[in-house]
Amino acid sequence: MKQHKIKLGVSLYSFSTEFISDQLDLEGVLKRANEMGYKGVEIVAAQMVPEYPYPSDEWLEYFAGLLKKYDLEPVCWSAYIDMGTRSDRDLTREEIIQCTVNDLIYAKKAGFPLVRTQHAISPEIFRAMISWCKRLDMKLAIEMHHPHHFDVPLWQEYFSVMRGEGKGVLGFVPDFSIFQYRPHQLFLNQAIELGFRSDRLAAVVDNHQTGVPKETAIESDFSAVEREITTEIYEKFNRPARVEQLQEYLDCIFYIHGKFYYLPDDRHDPCVPYEAILTTLRDGGYEGYIASEYEGHHFDADIDSVIQLQRYVAMNNRILNEQEA
Amino acid sequence: MKQHKIKLGVSLYSFSTEFISDQLDLEGVLKRANEMGYKGVEIVAAQMVPEYPYPSDEWLEYFAGLLKKYDLEPVCWSAYIDMGTRSDRDLTREEIIQCTVNDLIYAKKAGFPLVRTQHAISPEIFRAMISWCKRLDMKLAIEMHHPHHFDVPLWQEYFSVMRGEGKGVLGFVPDFSIFQYRPHQLFLNQAIELGFRSDRLAAVVDNHQTGVPKETAIESDFSAVEREITTEIYEKFNRPARVEQLQEYLDCIFYIHGKFYYLPDDRHDPCVPYEAILTTLRDGGYEGYIASEYEGHHFDADIDSVIQLQRYVAMNNRILNEQEA
Amino acid sequence: MDFQAYNKILICDDEVVNVRVDSVTIGYEFKIKYPSYRGVFLSCIEALDFYVDGRKLDKNTIIFYLNGKQFLLEELPELFKEYWFISDKATIRVIDPNGIAAGPHEVRVFMRHRVPYTGYFGEYLVLDSDESKTLTVSDQQEVSL
Amino acid sequence: MDFQAYNKILICDDEVVNVRVDSVTIGYEFKIKYPSYRGVFLSCIEALDFYVDGRKLDKNTIIFYLNGKQFLLEELPELFKEYWFISDKATIRVIDPNGIAAGPHEVRVFMRHRVPYTGYFGEYLVLDSDESKTLTVSDQQEVSL
Ligand SMILES: [Mn+2]
Ligand SMILES: [Mn+2]
């Protein structure tokens, strides 16, 4: 049994299917997280905060009370930089500052020590948040999500801010979507439902994995839908991030999104290299939370999130506790 | 004692001072109207309807209940055409239709048979409202307010709609501001407060009344404020409407705004020719409501509206009941 | 192909209801939700079309109700401060003095909407949500917002 | 000279309040009302400036709270669907980690606003409401919206 201090939490976003279909309300989601044995939780504010983006103090207090009631630890308040909100222009510096400061304040009031923000915040504004974070005693971390990856020049700027003046209060949240190397089962099911012949789809996936160029993978009799989805497979699963890079930037990781889409069993994710990722984090000494972040609800509303999360936790524990690097 | 069927009502707008200073809420205003002996009332929706411009059915029912409670008759629901709402352009046809239909519906739900609208509705849209009025069994009337008057070409178009296809459902609401021929006392007080020397001001008012041209009335030692206010007096009180015109368009009058600004006693308005107006209406056979419409609150928040309204009612009754044409 | 599963929530199962003012029919209405896992400002809606029984509705006969307010469809792209919470239903009122006849009707909704946080390398992801559902008309009860 | 008397309601008598999050001061706030006898959409506000003790405040440090929402001053002219009811107070929050010191302060508000129904012959009436009032700071209690 390997020693480690990694904690498994859950992003309430994993219960999107149940939440958006009104099977579970926010309290129901928290109750479910607790019943499943989770302690640390993340909330996507734009999803589950009914008064968002301007929640009242009353609501924030009510929410802090709910977390206490279900014995949950507030770990991460997830905010967006909705840069493309307006039809006529991107958000301005002042608008980004306003929403980011708001989220820091809401998070603090609800008891969260960390706000997840996004790539579009810009290095200049990210830096400008340092004084707010220090005054409020809050941490702010940018999520690194596919299609971004470590080698995007913007991220090198972010890392230098995190390691410089922002040290201790500014960090990042890798999302394992950056490591996904092949389409997941729900994606494939959807492709077939949209008309992709299953044998051709299997061939495309195989060709993509073995390095056959897209032009060759697209056969002459492919329909428009088949061409489009083949292109999506080639563009989306281009594996830009290397697992070793997690080790390289470990000092900047405040929190982690354990992204997964569909687990056929409780041992192995066929699309994201969890074995390599988790042993790298463990052996590198990561001591924070990994949030279970189930995202199959983007593709199929009939999957039971609880079963997926149970498989996910089992898989993580198996790898973390048993597997050699 | 002259016979007539003119009724004196009140626009709740007359209680603006009390309402906006929170001395009276809507219920307080209704109670006061009832205590003063009024029966018919008008509400300026944008002023006193808290959920405006989208009042709920619940609120409209509550309001209808309040009117019943204070034994008041709903006479006129006053709507605006807020043509200049947007910074970038005027309202579109669709926007004007939307707000006008809304007001017809809200008014009906609250028990009002008539909606006051405004000059900017346009003859085309005014005409388009006929079918809505007929279906909803509602009347719609445009207020004629200073600086408009009977001879504005637009109004000749409106009259032809009212007398044509709109007969019976489309009409107008003359506001006696169109007859005002000299500045009222509160205007003069304000001018003095702003720095107009009182002897010079008196001379200007006198010159204006006796037909001395503005250029002569503005003396060489006038300050900027004195010049500006002199210009305002000459431009504003240019008496474009003739009282006889009321008689000419009597068939189109659905309702009347008895506009006044300050009554020094209960016998005579020094600025609006009430004697001529009221005897013309009476002898012409007008049988509808004249709303007491006190507007001194635009100039002085320390005037007691109740006293002004009491003087107004007494003056009207005196003229209507005693005065020969 | 992300987000596709959320399209299923676009048209709500609520019945279509005729809208009357006293006894006067002024139209009918049904309900929709924002097809995503999260809320956005209405300005993210780039196009919104409605079809009933195969016929495209005139946009000037449609009123969009949300947050206690009314909007015309043309206003939606400008409403950058009007948030559509993911659990809130918007009411789509169709102004039509004939109302809608009893029985089933096919309602189709096409919404083109921008995912506002997706501009990783410049372009935002714009989704087309195009759903149809057969809705029943309730028994002509008196209902209005 | 119409409307002038309403300017008196522009600045509310409410005390100025320091705003804290837990024990951290983030600014201070006071209240204003729309200086008219009737409500309008916020888009009728053409300019809005604030001065405290004679110093003009940086517009980027000010948040305008109304109808449960926050606005930046630059957004106001675009808010053609946000109604300011005449009885409702807007809260003006000034972001300032120093807060405001106890005692009296002179607050001045300048608002240029368009009267949206006045275009009788084309031009709308645009009013300048310019008011000052000495407000007291409450005893630093913990208050936030
Ligand atoms: Mn994530
Ligand atoms: Mn009037």
Coordinates of N, CA and C in Angstrom, one line a residue, chain B residues 65-221:
Chain B
G65 N -58.6 45.9 -5.7 CA -59.1 45.7 -4.4 C -59.0 47.0 -3.6
L66 N -57.9 47.7 -3.7 CA -57.7 49.0 -3.0 C -58.6 50.0 -3.5
L67 N -58.9 50.1 -4.8 CA -59.8 51.1 -5.3 C -61.2 50.8 -4.8
K68 N -61.6 49.6 -4.7 CA -62.9 49.2 -4.1 C -62.9 49.6 -2.6
K69 N -61.9 49.3 -1.9 CA -61.8 49.6 -0.5 C -62.0 51.1 -0.2
Y70 N -61.5 51.9 -1.1 CA -61.6 53.4 -0.8 C -62.7 54.0 -1.7
D71 N -63.6 53.2 -2.2 CA -64.7 53.6 -2.9 C -64.4 54.6 -4.1
L72 N -63.4 54.2 -4.8 CA -62.9 55.0 -5.9 C -63.2 54.4 -7.3
E73 N -63.5 55.2 -8.3 CA -63.8 54.7 -9.6 C -62.5 54.8 -10.5
P74 N -62.1 53.6 -11.0 CA -60.9 53.7 -11.9 C -61.3 54.4 -13.2
V75 N -60.7 55.5 -13.6 CA -61.1 56.3 -14.7 C -60.1 56.2 -15.8
C76 N -58.8 56.5 -15.5 CA -57.8 56.5 -16.5 C -56.5 55.9 -16.0
W77 N -55.9 55.0 -16.8 CA -54.6 54.4 -16.6 C -53.7 55.2 -17.5
S78 N -52.7 55.9 -17.0 CA -51.9 56.8 -17.8 C -50.6 56.1 -18.1
A79 N -50.4 55.9 -19.4 CA -49.2 55.3 -20.0 C -48.3 56.3 -20.7
Y80 N -47.1 56.0 -20.8 CA -46.2 56.9 -21.6 C -45.8 56.1 -22.9
I81 N -45.4 56.9 -23.9 CA -44.6 56.4 -25.0 C -43.2 56.9 -24.8
D82 N -42.4 56.1 -24.2 CA -41.1 56.5 -23.8 C -40.1 56.3 -25.0
M83 N -40.4 57.1 -26.0 CA -39.7 57.0 -27.3 C -38.2 57.1 -27.1
G84 N -37.8 57.9 -26.2 CA -36.3 58.1 -26.0 C -35.7 57.3 -24.9
T85 N -36.3 56.1 -24.7 CA -35.7 55.2 -23.7 C -34.3 54.8 -24.0
R86 N -34.1 54.4 -25.2 CA -32.7 53.9 -25.5 C -31.8 55.0 -25.9
S87 N -30.5 54.8 -25.7 CA -29.5 55.8 -26.0 C -29.2 55.8 -27.4
D88 N -29.4 54.7 -28.1 CA -28.9 54.6 -29.5 C -29.9 54.8 -30.6
R89 N -31.2 54.8 -30.2 CA -32.3 54.9 -31.2 C -33.6 55.1 -30.5
D90 N -34.6 55.6 -31.3 CA -35.9 55.7 -30.8 C -36.6 54.3 -30.7
L91 N -37.7 54.2 -30.0 CA -38.4 52.9 -30.0 C -38.9 52.5 -31.4
T92 N -38.9 51.2 -31.6 CA -39.5 50.7 -32.9 C -41.0 50.6 -32.8
R93 N -41.6 50.4 -34.0 CA -43.0 50.1 -34.0 C -43.4 49.0 -33.1
E94 N -42.6 47.9 -33.1 CA -42.9 46.7 -32.3 C -42.9 47.0 -30.9
E95 N -41.9 47.8 -30.5 CA -41.8 48.1 -29.1 C -42.9 49.0 -28.6
I96 N -43.3 49.9 -29.4 CA -44.4 50.8 -29.1 C -45.7 50.0 -29.0
I97 N -45.9 49.1 -29.9 CA -47.1 48.2 -29.8 C -47.1 47.4 -28.6
Q98 N -45.9 46.8 -28.3 CA -45.8 46.0 -27.1 C -46.2 46.7 -25.8
C99 N -45.7 47.9 -25.6 CA -46.0 48.6 -24.4 C -47.4 49.1 -24.4
T100 N -47.9 49.5 -25.5 CA -49.3 50.0 -25.5 C -50.3 48.8 -25.3
V101 N -50.1 47.7 -25.9 CA -51.0 46.6 -25.6 C -50.8 46.1 -24.2
N102 N -49.6 46.1 -23.6 CA -49.5 45.8 -22.2 C -50.3 46.7 -21.4
D103 N -50.2 48.0 -21.6 CA -51.0 49.0 -20.8 C -52.5 48.8 -20.9
L104 N -52.9 48.5 -22.1 CA -54.4 48.2 -22.3 C -54.8 47.0 -21.4
I105 N -53.9 46.0 -21.4 CA -54.2 44.8 -20.6 C -54.2 45.0 -19.1
Y106 N -53.1 45.7 -18.7 CA -53.0 46.0 -17.3 C -54.2 46.8 -16.8
A107 N -54.5 47.9 -17.6 CA -55.6 48.8 -17.2 C -56.9 48.0 -17.1
K108 N -57.1 47.1 -18.1 CA -58.4 46.3 -18.0 C -58.4 45.5 -16.8
K109 N -57.3 44.8 -16.5 CA -57.2 43.9 -15.3 C -57.5 44.7 -14.0
A110 N -57.0 45.9 -14.0 CA -57.2 46.7 -12.8 C -58.5 47.5 -12.8
G111 N -59.3 47.3 -13.8 CA -60.6 47.9 -13.9 C -60.8 49.2 -14.6
F112 N -59.7 49.7 -15.2 CA -59.8 51.0 -15.9 C -60.3 50.8 -17.3
P113 N -61.3 51.7 -17.7 CA -61.8 51.6 -19.1 C -61.0 52.3 -20.1
L114 N -60.1 53.2 -19.7 CA -59.4 54.1 -20.6 C -57.9 54.1 -20.3
V115 N -57.1 54.1 -21.4 CA -55.6 54.3 -21.3 C -55.3 55.6 -21.9
R116 N -54.5 56.4 -21.2 CA -54.0 57.7 -21.7 C -52.6 57.3 -22.4
T117 N -52.5 57.6 -23.6 CA -51.2 57.4 -24.3 C -50.6 58.8 -24.7
Q118 N -49.6 58.8 -25.5 CA -48.9 60.1 -25.8 C -48.7 60.3 -27.3
H119 N -48.3 61.5 -27.6 CA -48.2 62.0 -29.0 C -47.3 61.1 -29.9
A120 N -46.3 60.4 -29.3 CA -45.3 59.7 -30.1 C -45.8 58.4 -30.6
I121 N -47.1 58.0 -30.3 CA -47.5 56.7 -30.7 C -47.6 56.6 -32.3
S122 N -47.8 57.7 -33.0 CA -47.9 57.7 -34.4 C -49.3 57.3 -34.9
P123 N -49.7 58.0 -36.0 CA -51.1 57.7 -36.5 C -51.2 56.2 -36.9
E124 N -50.2 55.7 -37.5 CA -50.2 54.3 -38.0 C -50.5 53.3 -36.8
I125 N -49.7 53.5 -35.7 CA -49.8 52.5 -34.6 C -51.2 52.8 -33.8
F126 N -51.5 54.1 -33.7 CA -52.8 54.5 -33.1 C -53.9 53.7 -33.8
R127 N -53.9 53.7 -35.1 CA -54.9 53.1 -35.9 C -54.8 51.5 -35.6
A128 N -53.6 51.0 -35.5 CA -53.4 49.6 -35.3 C -54.0 49.1 -34.0
M129 N -54.2 50.1 -33.1 CA -54.7 49.7 -31.7 C -56.2 49.6 -31.7
I130 N -56.9 50.0 -32.8 CA -58.4 49.9 -32.8 C -58.9 48.5 -32.5
S131 N -58.3 47.5 -33.2 CA -58.7 46.1 -33.0 C -58.5 45.6 -31.6
W132 N -57.3 46.0 -31.1 CA -57.1 45.6 -29.7 C -58.1 46.3 -28.7
C133 N -58.4 47.6 -29.0 CA -59.3 48.2 -28.1 C -60.7 47.6 -28.2
K134 N -61.1 47.3 -29.4 CA -62.4 46.7 -29.6 C -62.5 45.3 -28.9
R135 N -61.4 44.5 -29.1 CA -61.5 43.1 -28.5 C -61.4 43.2 -27.0
L136 N -60.7 44.1 -26.5 CA -60.5 44.2 -25.0 C -61.6 45.1 -24.4
D137 N -62.4 45.7 -25.3 CA -63.4 46.7 -24.8 C -62.8 47.8 -23.9
M138 N -61.8 48.4 -24.6 CA -61.0 49.5 -23.9 C -61.0 50.7 -24.8
K139 N -60.8 51.9 -24.2 CA -60.6 53.1 -24.9 C -59.1 53.6 -24.8
L140 N -58.7 54.2 -25.8 CA -57.3 54.7 -25.8 C -57.3 56.2 -26.3
A141 N -56.7 57.0 -25.5 CA -56.7 58.5 -25.9 C -55.3 59.1 -25.7
I142 N -55.0 59.9 -26.7 CA -53.7 60.6 -26.7 C -53.8 61.9 -25.9
E143 N -52.9 62.2 -25.0 CA -52.9 63.5 -24.3 C -52.3 64.6 -25.2
M144 N -53.0 65.7 -25.3 CA -52.5 66.8 -26.0 C -51.9 67.8 -24.9
H145 N -50.6 67.9 -24.9 CA -49.9 68.6 -23.8 C -49.1 69.7 -24.4
H146 N -48.9 70.8 -23.7 CA -47.9 71.8 -24.2 C -46.6 71.1 -24.3
P147 N -45.8 71.3 -25.4 CA -45.9 72.3 -26.4 C -46.7 72.0 -27.6
H148 N -47.4 70.8 -27.6 CA -48.3 70.5 -28.7 C -49.6 71.3 -28.5
H149 N -50.3 71.4 -29.6 CA -51.6 72.1 -29.6 C -52.4 71.6 -30.8
F150 N -53.6 72.1 -31.0 CA -54.5 71.6 -32.0 C -53.9 71.8 -33.4
D151 N -53.1 72.8 -33.6 CA -52.7 73.1 -35.0 C -51.4 72.3 -35.4
V152 N -50.9 71.5 -34.5 CA -49.7 70.7 -34.9 C -50.2 69.7 -36.0
P153 N -49.6 69.7 -37.2 CA -50.1 68.8 -38.2 C -50.4 67.4 -37.8
L154 N -49.5 66.8 -37.0 CA -49.7 65.4 -36.5 C -51.1 65.3 -35.9
W155 N -51.5 66.3 -35.1 CA -52.8 66.2 -34.5 C -54.0 66.2 -35.4
Q156 N -53.8 66.8 -36.6 CA -54.9 66.8 -37.5 C -55.0 65.3 -38.1
E157 N -53.9 64.6 -38.2 CA -54.0 63.2 -38.5 C -54.7 62.4 -37.4
Y158 N -54.3 62.7 -36.2 CA -54.9 61.9 -35.1 C -56.4 62.2 -35.1
F159 N -56.8 63.4 -35.2 CA -58.3 63.7 -35.2 C -59.0 62.9 -36.3
S160 N -58.4 62.8 -37.4 CA -59.1 62.1 -38.5 C -59.2 60.6 -38.2
V161 N -58.2 60.1 -37.5 CA -58.4 58.7 -37.1 C -59.5 58.5 -36.0
M162 N -59.5 59.5 -35.1 CA -60.5 59.4 -34.0 C -61.9 59.6 -34.6
R163 N -62.0 60.4 -35.6 CA -63.4 60.6 -36.2 C -63.7 59.6 -37.2
G164 N -62.7 58.8 -37.7 CA -62.9 57.8 -38.7 C -63.1 56.5 -38.1
E165 N -62.1 55.6 -38.5 CA -62.2 54.2 -38.0 C -62.1 54.0 -36.5
G166 N -61.5 55.0 -35.9 CA -61.3 54.8 -34.4 C -62.5 55.4 -33.6
K167 N -63.6 55.8 -34.3 CA -64.7 56.5 -33.6 C -65.2 55.6 -32.4
G168 N -65.3 56.2 -31.2 CA -65.8 55.5 -30.1 C -64.7 54.9 -29.2
V169 N -63.6 54.5 -29.8 CA -62.6 53.8 -29.0 C -61.3 54.6 -29.0
L170 N -61.0 55.5 -29.9 CA -59.9 56.3 -29.9 C -60.2 57.8 -29.7
G171 N -59.6 58.5 -28.8 CA -59.9 59.9 -28.6 C -58.7 60.6 -28.1
F172 N -58.9 61.8 -27.4 CA -57.8 62.5 -26.9 C -58.1 63.1 -25.5
V173 N -57.0 63.5 -24.8 CA -57.1 64.1 -23.5 C -56.4 65.4 -23.5
P174 N -57.2 66.5 -23.7 CA -56.5 67.8 -23.6 C -56.0 68.1 -22.2
D175 N -54.8 68.6 -22.1 CA -54.2 69.0 -20.9 C -54.2 70.5 -20.9
F176 N -54.6 71.2 -19.9 CA -54.8 72.6 -19.9 C -53.5 73.4 -20.0
S177 N -52.4 72.6 -19.9 CA -51.1 73.3 -20.2 C -51.0 74.0 -21.5
I178 N -51.9 73.5 -22.4 CA -51.9 74.1 -23.8 C -52.4 75.5 -23.8
F179 N -53.1 75.8 -22.7 CA -53.7 77.2 -22.6 C -53.0 78.1 -21.7
Q180 N -51.9 77.6 -21.0 CA -51.2 78.5 -20.0 C -50.6 79.7 -20.7
Y181 N -50.9 80.9 -20.2 CA -50.4 82.1 -20.9 C -49.4 82.9 -20.1
R182 N -49.1 82.5 -18.9 CA -48.1 83.2 -18.2 C -47.5 82.3 -17.1
P183 N -46.2 82.6 -16.7 CA -45.6 81.8 -15.7 C -46.4 81.8 -14.3
H184 N -46.4 80.7 -13.7 CA -47.1 80.6 -12.4 C -46.1 81.0 -11.3
Q185 N -46.7 81.2 -10.1 CA -46.0 81.7 -9.0 C -44.8 80.9 -8.6
L186 N -44.9 79.6 -8.7 CA -43.8 78.7 -8.3 C -42.6 78.8 -9.3
F187 N -42.9 79.1 -10.5 CA -41.9 79.3 -11.5 C -41.2 80.6 -11.2
L188 N -42.0 81.6 -10.9 CA -41.3 82.9 -10.6 C -40.5 82.8 -9.3
N189 N -41.0 82.1 -8.3 CA -40.2 82.0 -7.1 C -38.8 81.3 -7.4
Q190 N -38.9 80.3 -8.3 CA -37.7 79.5 -8.6 C -36.7 80.4 -9.4
A191 N -37.3 81.2 -10.3 CA -36.4 82.1 -11.1 C -35.7 83.1 -10.1
I192 N -36.4 83.6 -9.2 CA -35.8 84.5 -8.2 C -34.7 83.8 -7.4
E193 N -35.0 82.6 -7.0 CA -34.1 81.8 -6.3 C -32.8 81.5 -7.1
L194 N -33.0 81.4 -8.4 CA -31.8 81.1 -9.3 C -31.1 82.4 -9.6
G195 N -31.6 83.6 -9.1 CA -30.8 84.8 -9.2 C -31.5 85.9 -10.1
F196 N -32.7 85.6 -10.6 CA -33.4 86.7 -11.4 C -33.8 87.8 -10.4
R197 N -33.4 89.0 -10.7 CA -33.8 90.1 -9.8 C -35.3 90.3 -10.0
S198 N -36.0 90.5 -8.8 CA -37.4 90.3 -8.8 C -38.1 91.5 -9.6
D199 N -37.5 92.7 -9.6 CA -38.1 93.8 -10.4 C -37.9 93.5 -11.9
R200 N -36.8 93.0 -12.2 CA -36.6 92.7 -13.6 C -37.5 91.6 -14.1
L201 N -37.7 90.6 -13.2 CA -38.6 89.5 -13.6 C -40.0 90.0 -13.8
A202 N -40.4 90.8 -12.9 CA -41.8 91.4 -13.0 C -41.9 92.1 -14.3
A203 N -40.9 92.9 -14.7 CA -40.9 93.6 -15.9 C -41.0 92.7 -17.1
V204 N -40.3 91.6 -17.1 CA -40.3 90.6 -18.2 C -41.7 90.0 -18.3
V205 N -42.3 89.6 -17.2 CA -43.6 89.0 -17.3 C -44.6 90.0 -17.9
D206 N -44.5 91.2 -17.5 CA -45.3 92.3 -17.9 C -45.1 92.5 -19.4
N207 N -43.9 92.6 -19.8 CA -43.6 92.8 -21.3 C -44.1 91.6 -22.1
H208 N -43.9 90.4 -21.6 CA -44.4 89.3 -22.3 C -45.9 89.3 -22.5
Q209 N -46.6 89.7 -21.4 CA -48.1 89.8 -21.5 C -48.6 90.8 -22.4
T210 N -47.9 91.9 -22.5 CA -48.4 93.1 -23.3 C -47.8 93.0 -24.7
G211 N -47.1 92.0 -25.1 CA -46.6 91.8 -26.4 C -45.3 92.5 -26.8
V212 N -44.6 92.9 -25.8 CA -43.3 93.5 -26.1 C -42.4 92.4 -26.6
P213 N -41.6 92.5 -27.7 CA -40.8 91.4 -28.2 C -39.7 91.1 -27.2
K214 N -39.3 89.8 -27.3 CA -38.3 89.3 -26.3 C -37.0 90.1 -26.4
E215 N -36.6 90.5 -27.6 CA -35.4 91.2 -27.7 C -35.4 92.5 -26.9
T216 N -36.5 93.1 -26.9 CA -36.7 94.3 -26.1 C -36.7 94.0 -24.6
A217 N -37.4 92.9 -24.3 CA -37.6 92.5 -22.8 C -36.2 92.2 -22.2
I218 N -35.3 91.6 -23.0 CA -34.0 91.3 -22.4 C -33.2 92.6 -22.3
E219 N -33.0 93.1 -21.1 CA -32.2 94.3 -20.9 C -30.7 94.0 -21.0
S220 N -30.0 95.0 -21.3 CA -28.5 94.9 -21.6 C -27.8 94.4 -20.3
D221 N -28.3 94.7 -19.1 CA -27.6 94.2 -17.9 C -28.0 92.9 -17.4

